[in-house]
Short mmCIF file of C-alpha atoms and ligand atoms in Angstrom, two decimals:
data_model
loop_
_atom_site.label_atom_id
_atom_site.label_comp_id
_atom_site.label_asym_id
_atom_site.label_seq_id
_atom_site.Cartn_x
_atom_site.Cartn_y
_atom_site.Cartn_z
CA UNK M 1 85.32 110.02 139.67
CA UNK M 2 83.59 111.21 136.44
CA UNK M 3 86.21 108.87 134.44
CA UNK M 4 85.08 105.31 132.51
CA UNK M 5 86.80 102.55 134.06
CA UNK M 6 88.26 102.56 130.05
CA UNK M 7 89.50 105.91 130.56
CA UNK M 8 91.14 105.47 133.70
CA UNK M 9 92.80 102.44 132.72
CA UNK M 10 94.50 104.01 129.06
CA UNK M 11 97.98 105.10 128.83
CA UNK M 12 97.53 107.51 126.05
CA UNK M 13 100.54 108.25 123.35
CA UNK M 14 102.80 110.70 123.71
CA UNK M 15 103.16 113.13 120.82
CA UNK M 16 106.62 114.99 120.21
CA UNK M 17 106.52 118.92 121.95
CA UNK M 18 105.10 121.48 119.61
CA UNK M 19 106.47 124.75 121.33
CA UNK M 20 104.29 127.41 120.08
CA UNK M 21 107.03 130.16 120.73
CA UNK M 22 109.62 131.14 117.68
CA UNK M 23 113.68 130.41 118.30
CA UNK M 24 113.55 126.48 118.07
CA UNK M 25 115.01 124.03 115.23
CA UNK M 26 112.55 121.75 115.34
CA UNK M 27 113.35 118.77 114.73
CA UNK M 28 111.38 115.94 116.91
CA UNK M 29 108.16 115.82 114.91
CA UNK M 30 109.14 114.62 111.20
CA UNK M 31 107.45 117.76 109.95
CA UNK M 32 108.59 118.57 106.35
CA UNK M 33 110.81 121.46 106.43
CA UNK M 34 109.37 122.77 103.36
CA UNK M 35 106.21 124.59 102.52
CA UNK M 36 103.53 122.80 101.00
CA UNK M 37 102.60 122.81 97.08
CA UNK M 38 102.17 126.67 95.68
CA UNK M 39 98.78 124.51 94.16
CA UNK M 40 97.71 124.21 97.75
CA UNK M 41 98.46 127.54 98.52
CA UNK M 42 96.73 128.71 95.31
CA UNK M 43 93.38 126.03 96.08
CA UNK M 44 92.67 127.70 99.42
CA UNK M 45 93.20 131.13 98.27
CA UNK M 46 90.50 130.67 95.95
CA UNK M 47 88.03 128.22 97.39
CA UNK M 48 84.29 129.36 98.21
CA UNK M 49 84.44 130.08 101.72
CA UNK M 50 80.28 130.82 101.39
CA UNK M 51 80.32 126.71 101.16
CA UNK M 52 81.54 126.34 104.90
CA UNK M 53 77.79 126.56 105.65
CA UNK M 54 77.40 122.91 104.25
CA UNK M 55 78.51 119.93 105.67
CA UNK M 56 81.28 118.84 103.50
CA UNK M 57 81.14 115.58 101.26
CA UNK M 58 81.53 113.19 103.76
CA UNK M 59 83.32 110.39 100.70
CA UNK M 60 85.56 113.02 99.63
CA UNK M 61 84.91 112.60 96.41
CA UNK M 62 87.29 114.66 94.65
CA UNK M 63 90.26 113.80 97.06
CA UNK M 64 89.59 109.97 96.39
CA UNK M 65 89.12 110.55 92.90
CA UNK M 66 92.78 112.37 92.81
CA UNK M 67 94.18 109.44 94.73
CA UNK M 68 92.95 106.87 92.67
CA UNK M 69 94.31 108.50 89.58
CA UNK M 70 97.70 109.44 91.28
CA UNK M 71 98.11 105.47 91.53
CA UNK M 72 96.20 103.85 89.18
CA UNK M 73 93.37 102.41 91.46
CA UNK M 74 89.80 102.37 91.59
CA UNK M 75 87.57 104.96 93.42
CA UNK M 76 86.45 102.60 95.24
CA UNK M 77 90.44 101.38 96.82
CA UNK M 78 90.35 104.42 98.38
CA UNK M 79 89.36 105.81 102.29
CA UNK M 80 90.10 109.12 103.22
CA UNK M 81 89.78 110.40 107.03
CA UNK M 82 90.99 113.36 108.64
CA UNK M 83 94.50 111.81 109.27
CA UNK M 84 96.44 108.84 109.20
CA UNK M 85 95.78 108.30 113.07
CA UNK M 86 91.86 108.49 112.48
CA UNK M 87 92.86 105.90 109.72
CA UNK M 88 94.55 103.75 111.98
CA UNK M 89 92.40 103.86 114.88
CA UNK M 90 89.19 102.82 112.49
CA UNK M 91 91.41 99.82 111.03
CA UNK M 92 91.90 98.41 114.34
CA UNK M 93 88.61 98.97 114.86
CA UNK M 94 86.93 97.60 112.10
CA UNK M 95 89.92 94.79 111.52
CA UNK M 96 91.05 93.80 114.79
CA UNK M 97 89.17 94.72 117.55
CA UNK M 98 88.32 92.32 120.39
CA UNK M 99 90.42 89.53 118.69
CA UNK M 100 93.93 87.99 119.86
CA UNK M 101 97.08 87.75 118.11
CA UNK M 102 97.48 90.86 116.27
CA UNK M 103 101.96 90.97 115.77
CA UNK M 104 103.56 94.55 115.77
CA UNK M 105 107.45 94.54 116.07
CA UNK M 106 108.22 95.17 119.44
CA UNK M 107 109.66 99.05 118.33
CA UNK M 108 107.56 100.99 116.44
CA UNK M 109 105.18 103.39 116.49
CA UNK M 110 104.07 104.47 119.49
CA UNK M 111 100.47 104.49 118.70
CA UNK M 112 100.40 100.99 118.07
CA UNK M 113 99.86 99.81 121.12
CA UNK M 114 97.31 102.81 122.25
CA UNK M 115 94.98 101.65 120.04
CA UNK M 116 95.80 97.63 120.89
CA UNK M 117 94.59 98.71 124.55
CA UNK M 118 91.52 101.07 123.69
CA UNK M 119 89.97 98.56 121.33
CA UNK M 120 90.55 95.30 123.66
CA UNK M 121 93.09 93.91 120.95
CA UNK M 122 95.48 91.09 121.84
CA UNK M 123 98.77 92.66 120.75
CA UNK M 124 101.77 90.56 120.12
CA UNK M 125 105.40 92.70 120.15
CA UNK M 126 107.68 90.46 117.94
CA UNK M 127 111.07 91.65 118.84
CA UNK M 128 113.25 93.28 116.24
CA UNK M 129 116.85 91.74 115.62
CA UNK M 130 119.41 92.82 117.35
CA UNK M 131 120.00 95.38 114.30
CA UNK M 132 116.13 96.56 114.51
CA UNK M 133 115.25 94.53 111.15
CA UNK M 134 112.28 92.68 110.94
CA UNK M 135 111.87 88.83 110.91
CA UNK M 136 109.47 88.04 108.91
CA UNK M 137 108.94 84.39 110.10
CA UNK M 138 107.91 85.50 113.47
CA UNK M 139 104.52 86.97 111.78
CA UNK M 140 102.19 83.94 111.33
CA UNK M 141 100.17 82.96 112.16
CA UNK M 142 98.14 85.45 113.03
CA UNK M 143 95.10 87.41 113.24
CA UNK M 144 96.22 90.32 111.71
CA UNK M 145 99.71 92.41 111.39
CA UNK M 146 100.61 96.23 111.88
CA UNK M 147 103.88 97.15 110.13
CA UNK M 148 105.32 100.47 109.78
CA UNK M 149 107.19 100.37 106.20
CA UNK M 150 109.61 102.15 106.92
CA UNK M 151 109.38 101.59 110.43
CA UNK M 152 109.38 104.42 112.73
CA UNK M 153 111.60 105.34 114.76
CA UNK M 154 114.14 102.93 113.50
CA UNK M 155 113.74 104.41 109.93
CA UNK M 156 114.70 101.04 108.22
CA UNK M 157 112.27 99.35 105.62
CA UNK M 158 111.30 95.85 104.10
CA UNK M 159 111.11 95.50 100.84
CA UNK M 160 108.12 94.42 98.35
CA UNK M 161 108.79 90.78 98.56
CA UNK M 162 109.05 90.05 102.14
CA UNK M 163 105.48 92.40 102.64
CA UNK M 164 103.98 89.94 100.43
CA UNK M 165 105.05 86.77 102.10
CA UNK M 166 103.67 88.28 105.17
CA UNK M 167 100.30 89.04 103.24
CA UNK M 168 100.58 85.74 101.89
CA UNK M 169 101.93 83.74 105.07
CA UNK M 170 97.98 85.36 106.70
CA UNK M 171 96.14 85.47 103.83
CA UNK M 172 93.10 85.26 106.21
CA UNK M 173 93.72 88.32 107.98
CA UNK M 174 94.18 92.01 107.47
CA UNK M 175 98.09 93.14 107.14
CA UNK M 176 97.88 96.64 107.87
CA UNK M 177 100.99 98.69 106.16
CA UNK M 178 101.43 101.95 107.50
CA UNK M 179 103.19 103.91 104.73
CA UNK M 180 103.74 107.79 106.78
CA UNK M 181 107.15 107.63 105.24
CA UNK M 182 107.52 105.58 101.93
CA UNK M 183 107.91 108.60 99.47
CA UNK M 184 111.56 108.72 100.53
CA UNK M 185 112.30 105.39 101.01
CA UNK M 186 114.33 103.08 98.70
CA UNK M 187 111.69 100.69 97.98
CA UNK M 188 108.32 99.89 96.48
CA UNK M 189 105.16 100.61 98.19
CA UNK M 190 102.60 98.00 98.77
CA UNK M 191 100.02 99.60 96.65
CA UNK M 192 100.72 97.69 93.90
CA UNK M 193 99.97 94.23 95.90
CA UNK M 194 96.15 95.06 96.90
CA UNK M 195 94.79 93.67 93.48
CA UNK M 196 96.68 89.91 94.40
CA UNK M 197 96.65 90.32 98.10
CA UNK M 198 92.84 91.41 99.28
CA UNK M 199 93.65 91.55 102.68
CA UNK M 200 96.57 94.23 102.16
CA UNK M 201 95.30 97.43 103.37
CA UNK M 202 98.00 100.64 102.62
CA UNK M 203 97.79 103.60 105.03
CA UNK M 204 99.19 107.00 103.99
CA UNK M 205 99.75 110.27 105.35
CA UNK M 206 99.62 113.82 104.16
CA UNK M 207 101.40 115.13 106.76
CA UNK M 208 105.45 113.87 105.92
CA UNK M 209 106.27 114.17 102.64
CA UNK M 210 102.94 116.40 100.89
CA UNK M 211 104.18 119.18 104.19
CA UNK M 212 100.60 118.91 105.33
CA UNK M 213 100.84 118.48 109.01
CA UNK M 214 98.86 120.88 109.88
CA UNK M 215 95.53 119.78 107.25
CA UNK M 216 95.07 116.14 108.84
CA UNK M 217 94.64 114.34 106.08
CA UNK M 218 95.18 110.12 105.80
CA UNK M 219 93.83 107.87 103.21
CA UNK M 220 93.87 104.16 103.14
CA UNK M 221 94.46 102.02 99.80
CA UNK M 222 92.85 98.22 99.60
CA UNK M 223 90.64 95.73 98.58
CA UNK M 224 86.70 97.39 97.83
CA UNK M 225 85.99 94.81 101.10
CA UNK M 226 88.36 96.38 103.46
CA UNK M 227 87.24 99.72 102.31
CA UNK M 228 83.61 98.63 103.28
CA UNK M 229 84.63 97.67 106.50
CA UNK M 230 86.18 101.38 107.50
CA UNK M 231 83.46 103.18 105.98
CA UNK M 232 81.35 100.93 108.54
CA UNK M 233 83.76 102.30 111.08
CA UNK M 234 83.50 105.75 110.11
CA UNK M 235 79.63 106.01 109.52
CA UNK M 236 79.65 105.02 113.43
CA UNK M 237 82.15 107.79 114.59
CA UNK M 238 81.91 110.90 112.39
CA UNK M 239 80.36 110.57 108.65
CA UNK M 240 81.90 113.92 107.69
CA UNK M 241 85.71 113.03 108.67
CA UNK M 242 87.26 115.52 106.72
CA UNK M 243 86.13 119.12 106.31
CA UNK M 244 85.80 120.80 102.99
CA UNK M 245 89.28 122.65 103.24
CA UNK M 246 91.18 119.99 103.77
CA UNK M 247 89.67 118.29 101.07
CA UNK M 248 90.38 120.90 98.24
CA UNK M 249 93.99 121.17 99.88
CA UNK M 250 94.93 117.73 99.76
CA UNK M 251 93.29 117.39 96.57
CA UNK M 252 95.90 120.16 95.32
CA UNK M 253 98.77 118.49 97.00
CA UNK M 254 98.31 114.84 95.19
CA UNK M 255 98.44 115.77 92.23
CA UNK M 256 101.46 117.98 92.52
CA UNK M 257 103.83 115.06 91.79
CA UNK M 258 106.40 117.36 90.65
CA UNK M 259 106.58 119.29 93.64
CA UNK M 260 106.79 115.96 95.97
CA UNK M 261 109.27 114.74 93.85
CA UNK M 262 111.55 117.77 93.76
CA UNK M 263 111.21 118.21 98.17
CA UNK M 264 111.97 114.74 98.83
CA UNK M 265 114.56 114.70 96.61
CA UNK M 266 115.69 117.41 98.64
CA UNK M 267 115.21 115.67 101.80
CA UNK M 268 117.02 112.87 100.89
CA UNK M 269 120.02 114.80 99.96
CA UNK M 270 119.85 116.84 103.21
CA UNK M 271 119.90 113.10 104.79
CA UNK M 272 122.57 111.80 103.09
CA UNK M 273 125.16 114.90 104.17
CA UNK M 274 123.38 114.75 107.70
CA UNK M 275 124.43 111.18 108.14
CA UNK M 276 127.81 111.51 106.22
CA UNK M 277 128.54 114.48 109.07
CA UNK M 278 127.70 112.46 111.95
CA UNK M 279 129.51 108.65 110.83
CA UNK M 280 132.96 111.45 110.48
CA UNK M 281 132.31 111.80 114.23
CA UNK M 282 132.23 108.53 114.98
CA UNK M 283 128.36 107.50 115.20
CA UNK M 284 126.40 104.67 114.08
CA UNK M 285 123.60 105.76 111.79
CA UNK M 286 121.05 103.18 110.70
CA UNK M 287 120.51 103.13 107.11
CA UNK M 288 117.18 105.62 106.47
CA UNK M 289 114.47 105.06 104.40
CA UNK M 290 112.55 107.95 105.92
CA UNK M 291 112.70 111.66 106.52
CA UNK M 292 114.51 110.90 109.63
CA UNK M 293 117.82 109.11 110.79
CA UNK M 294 117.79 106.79 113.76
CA UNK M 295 121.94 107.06 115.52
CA UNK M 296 123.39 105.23 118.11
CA UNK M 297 124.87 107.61 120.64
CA UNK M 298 126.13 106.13 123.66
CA UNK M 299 125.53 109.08 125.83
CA UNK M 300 122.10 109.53 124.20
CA UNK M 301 120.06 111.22 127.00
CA UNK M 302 122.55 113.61 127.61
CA UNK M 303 122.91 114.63 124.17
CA UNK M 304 119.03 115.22 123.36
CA UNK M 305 119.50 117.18 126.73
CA UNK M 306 122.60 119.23 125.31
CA UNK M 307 120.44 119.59 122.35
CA UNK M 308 117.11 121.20 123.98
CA UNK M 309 119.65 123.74 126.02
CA UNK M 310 120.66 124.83 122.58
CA UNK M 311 116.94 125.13 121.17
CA UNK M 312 117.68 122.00 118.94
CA UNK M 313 114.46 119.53 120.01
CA UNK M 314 115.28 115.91 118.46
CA UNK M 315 113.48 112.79 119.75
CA UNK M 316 114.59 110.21 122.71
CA UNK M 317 113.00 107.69 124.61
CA UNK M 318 114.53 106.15 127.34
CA UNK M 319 113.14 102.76 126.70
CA UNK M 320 114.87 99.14 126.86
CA UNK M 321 116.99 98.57 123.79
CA UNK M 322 116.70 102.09 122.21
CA UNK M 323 117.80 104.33 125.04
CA UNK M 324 121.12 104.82 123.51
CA UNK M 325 119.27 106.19 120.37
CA UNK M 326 118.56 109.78 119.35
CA UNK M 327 115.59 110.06 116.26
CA UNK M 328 116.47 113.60 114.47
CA UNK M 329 114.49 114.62 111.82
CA UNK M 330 115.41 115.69 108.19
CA UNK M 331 115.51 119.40 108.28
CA UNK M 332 116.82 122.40 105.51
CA UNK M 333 120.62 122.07 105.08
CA UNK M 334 120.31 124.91 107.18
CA UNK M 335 118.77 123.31 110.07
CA UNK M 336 121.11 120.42 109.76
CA UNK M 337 124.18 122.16 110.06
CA UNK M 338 122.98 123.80 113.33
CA UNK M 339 121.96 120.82 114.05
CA UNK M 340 125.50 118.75 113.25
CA UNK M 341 127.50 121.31 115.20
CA UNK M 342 126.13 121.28 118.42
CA UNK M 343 126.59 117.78 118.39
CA UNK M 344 130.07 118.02 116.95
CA UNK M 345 130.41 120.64 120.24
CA UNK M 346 128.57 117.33 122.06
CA UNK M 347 131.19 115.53 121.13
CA UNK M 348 134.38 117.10 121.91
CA UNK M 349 132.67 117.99 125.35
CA UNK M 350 132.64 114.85 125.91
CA UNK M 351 135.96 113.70 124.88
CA UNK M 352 137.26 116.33 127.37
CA UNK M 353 135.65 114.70 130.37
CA UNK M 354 134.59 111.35 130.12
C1 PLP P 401 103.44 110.54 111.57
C2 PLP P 401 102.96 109.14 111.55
C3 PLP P 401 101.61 108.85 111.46
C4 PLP P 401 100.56 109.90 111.66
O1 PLP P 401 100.28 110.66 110.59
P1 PLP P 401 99.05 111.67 110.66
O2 PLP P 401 98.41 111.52 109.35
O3 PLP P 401 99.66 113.02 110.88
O4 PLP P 401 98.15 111.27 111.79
C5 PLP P 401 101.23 107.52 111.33
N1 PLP P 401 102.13 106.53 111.34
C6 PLP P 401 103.44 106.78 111.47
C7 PLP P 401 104.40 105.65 111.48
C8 PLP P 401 103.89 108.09 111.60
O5 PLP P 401 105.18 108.34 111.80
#
């Protein structure tokens, strides 16, 4: 009775399980399995804790200043909120909210269409192909697009060309690229179109590949105009999004491009074996651009099932058209070969009794 009719109605998302007991492989989250930066360790050691008495700098200055050098943009490209989500949720906001025709692909990220409901947005779900690519015909026209490049949980990617004839095919709208997992993908990020395409807007994440999951820390890259419009958004919600900590620790983390090279370079080699392990036995593994791999297991439920009994925790939805799909994340080597041999054991379980 004390609800909003708004609050009744939601269907909020549905994050992965974070068991806060020891003894699991986790694997359901896309968490990097590596530490974070030893410069991010090092930043918090030493910053002024006396400061937590002020309010933090509610531009991030510094952060957006490391950003903007990390890729060659202008100070004033750059948004930073406390997470990608927060990110997200003021884009729709400021971009699309109470207007029609906004396309999504029909699979993808589950927030998507959270937001599309709590922000009175007319969402369009443009199937994927039959082989979860993306058509890019079927976005225009339109009043706005949200792509996942590389899409989650399907893990596959477009590539630079075909994100710019969507930019260009709604050159009146904003194209919203959500870019959690593009440091390991195979191709370009959109970054480099925001100077040509004004209505591009890039959304990043700390939390993948800078192993910052626990900091929340998102940042947005686009036209000065689309940057107005979420500082609008922001200055309306919370003008200090992102608390001094998280500022100096993400500030440490960007501009430790060594260190993000040398983990995903990891990750992707981890990636590579995991999916070589599991094609030997016989599944289908779509080809990953992210820190995850996306397999076709016909049996699917049951396996995540046989999985959780053995402390493994992957990701499975039992929705139409990915049901028989399991979404494991990129572990250590480690992790992975626990991980490949209980579903080897899966396997020959199976085999036994049909
Ligand atoms: C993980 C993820 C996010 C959320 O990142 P946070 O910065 O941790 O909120 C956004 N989009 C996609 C596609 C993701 O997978």
């Amino acid at each position: 009775m004390f609800l909003s009719d708004k609050a009744k109605r939601l269907t909020p998302y549905v994050a992965g399980i974070q068991p806060q007991e020891e003894g699991w492989v986790k694997l359901n989250t896309n968490e990097n399995p590596y530490p974070p930066s030893p410069k991010v360790t090092e930043a918090l050691h030493t910053a002024d804790i006396t400061n937590l008495r002020l309010y933090p700098d509610g531009e991030s200055s510094s952060l957006k200043a490391a950003i903007a050098s990390v890729f060659a943009v202008g100070e004033e490209n750059v948004f930073c909120a406390n997470s990608s989500d927060e990110v997200l949720a003021l884009a729709f906001q400021a971009f699309f909210s109470g207007k029609s025709r906004i396309i999504t692909p029909d699979i993808s990220y589950g927030f998507y269409p959270v937001w599309g409901e709590m922000y009175d947005v007319g969402m369009i779900f443009a199937p994927l192909r039959d082989d979860f690519s993306i058509n890019i015909s079927d976005y225009n026209p339109s009043n706005g697009v949200v792509i996942a490049n590389p899409n989650a949980p399907t893990s596959l990617a477009l590539g630079l060309a075909d994100i710019e004839k969507i930019a260009m095919q709604n050159s009146s709208s904003v194209v919203l690229v959500d870019e959690a997992y593009i440091d390991f993908a195979q191709v370009e990020s959109a970054v480099s179109l925001i100077g040509k395409c004004k209505n591009v807007l890039v959304v990043r994440t700390f939390s993948k590949s800078h192993s910052l999951a626990g900091l929340r820390v998102g940042y947005a890259i686009g036209s000065p105009k689309l940057i107005e419009g979420l500082r609008r958004m922001r200055d309306a919600f919370n003008s200090y999004p992102l608390d001094m900590l998280a500022q100096i620790g993400a500030t440490a983390a960007i501009s430790d491009t060594d260190y993000l090279k040398e983990t995903t370079t990891r990750i992707i080699a981890t990636r590579g074996k995991t999916t070589a392990a599991l094609e030997a036995m016989g599944y289908k593994v779509l080809p990953s651009h992210a820190n995850f791999i996306f397999f076709h297991a016909a049996n699917a439920g049951a396996l995540y099932q046989f999985l959780l009994d053995n402390k493994i925790l992957a990701r499975y939805w039992s929705k139409p058209r990915i049901s028989e799909f399991i979404r494991v994340s990129i572990g250590t080597d480690e992790d992975m070969e626990v991980f490949v041999k209980c579903v080897r054991q899966f396997s020959s379980g199976e085999q036994k009794n049909p």
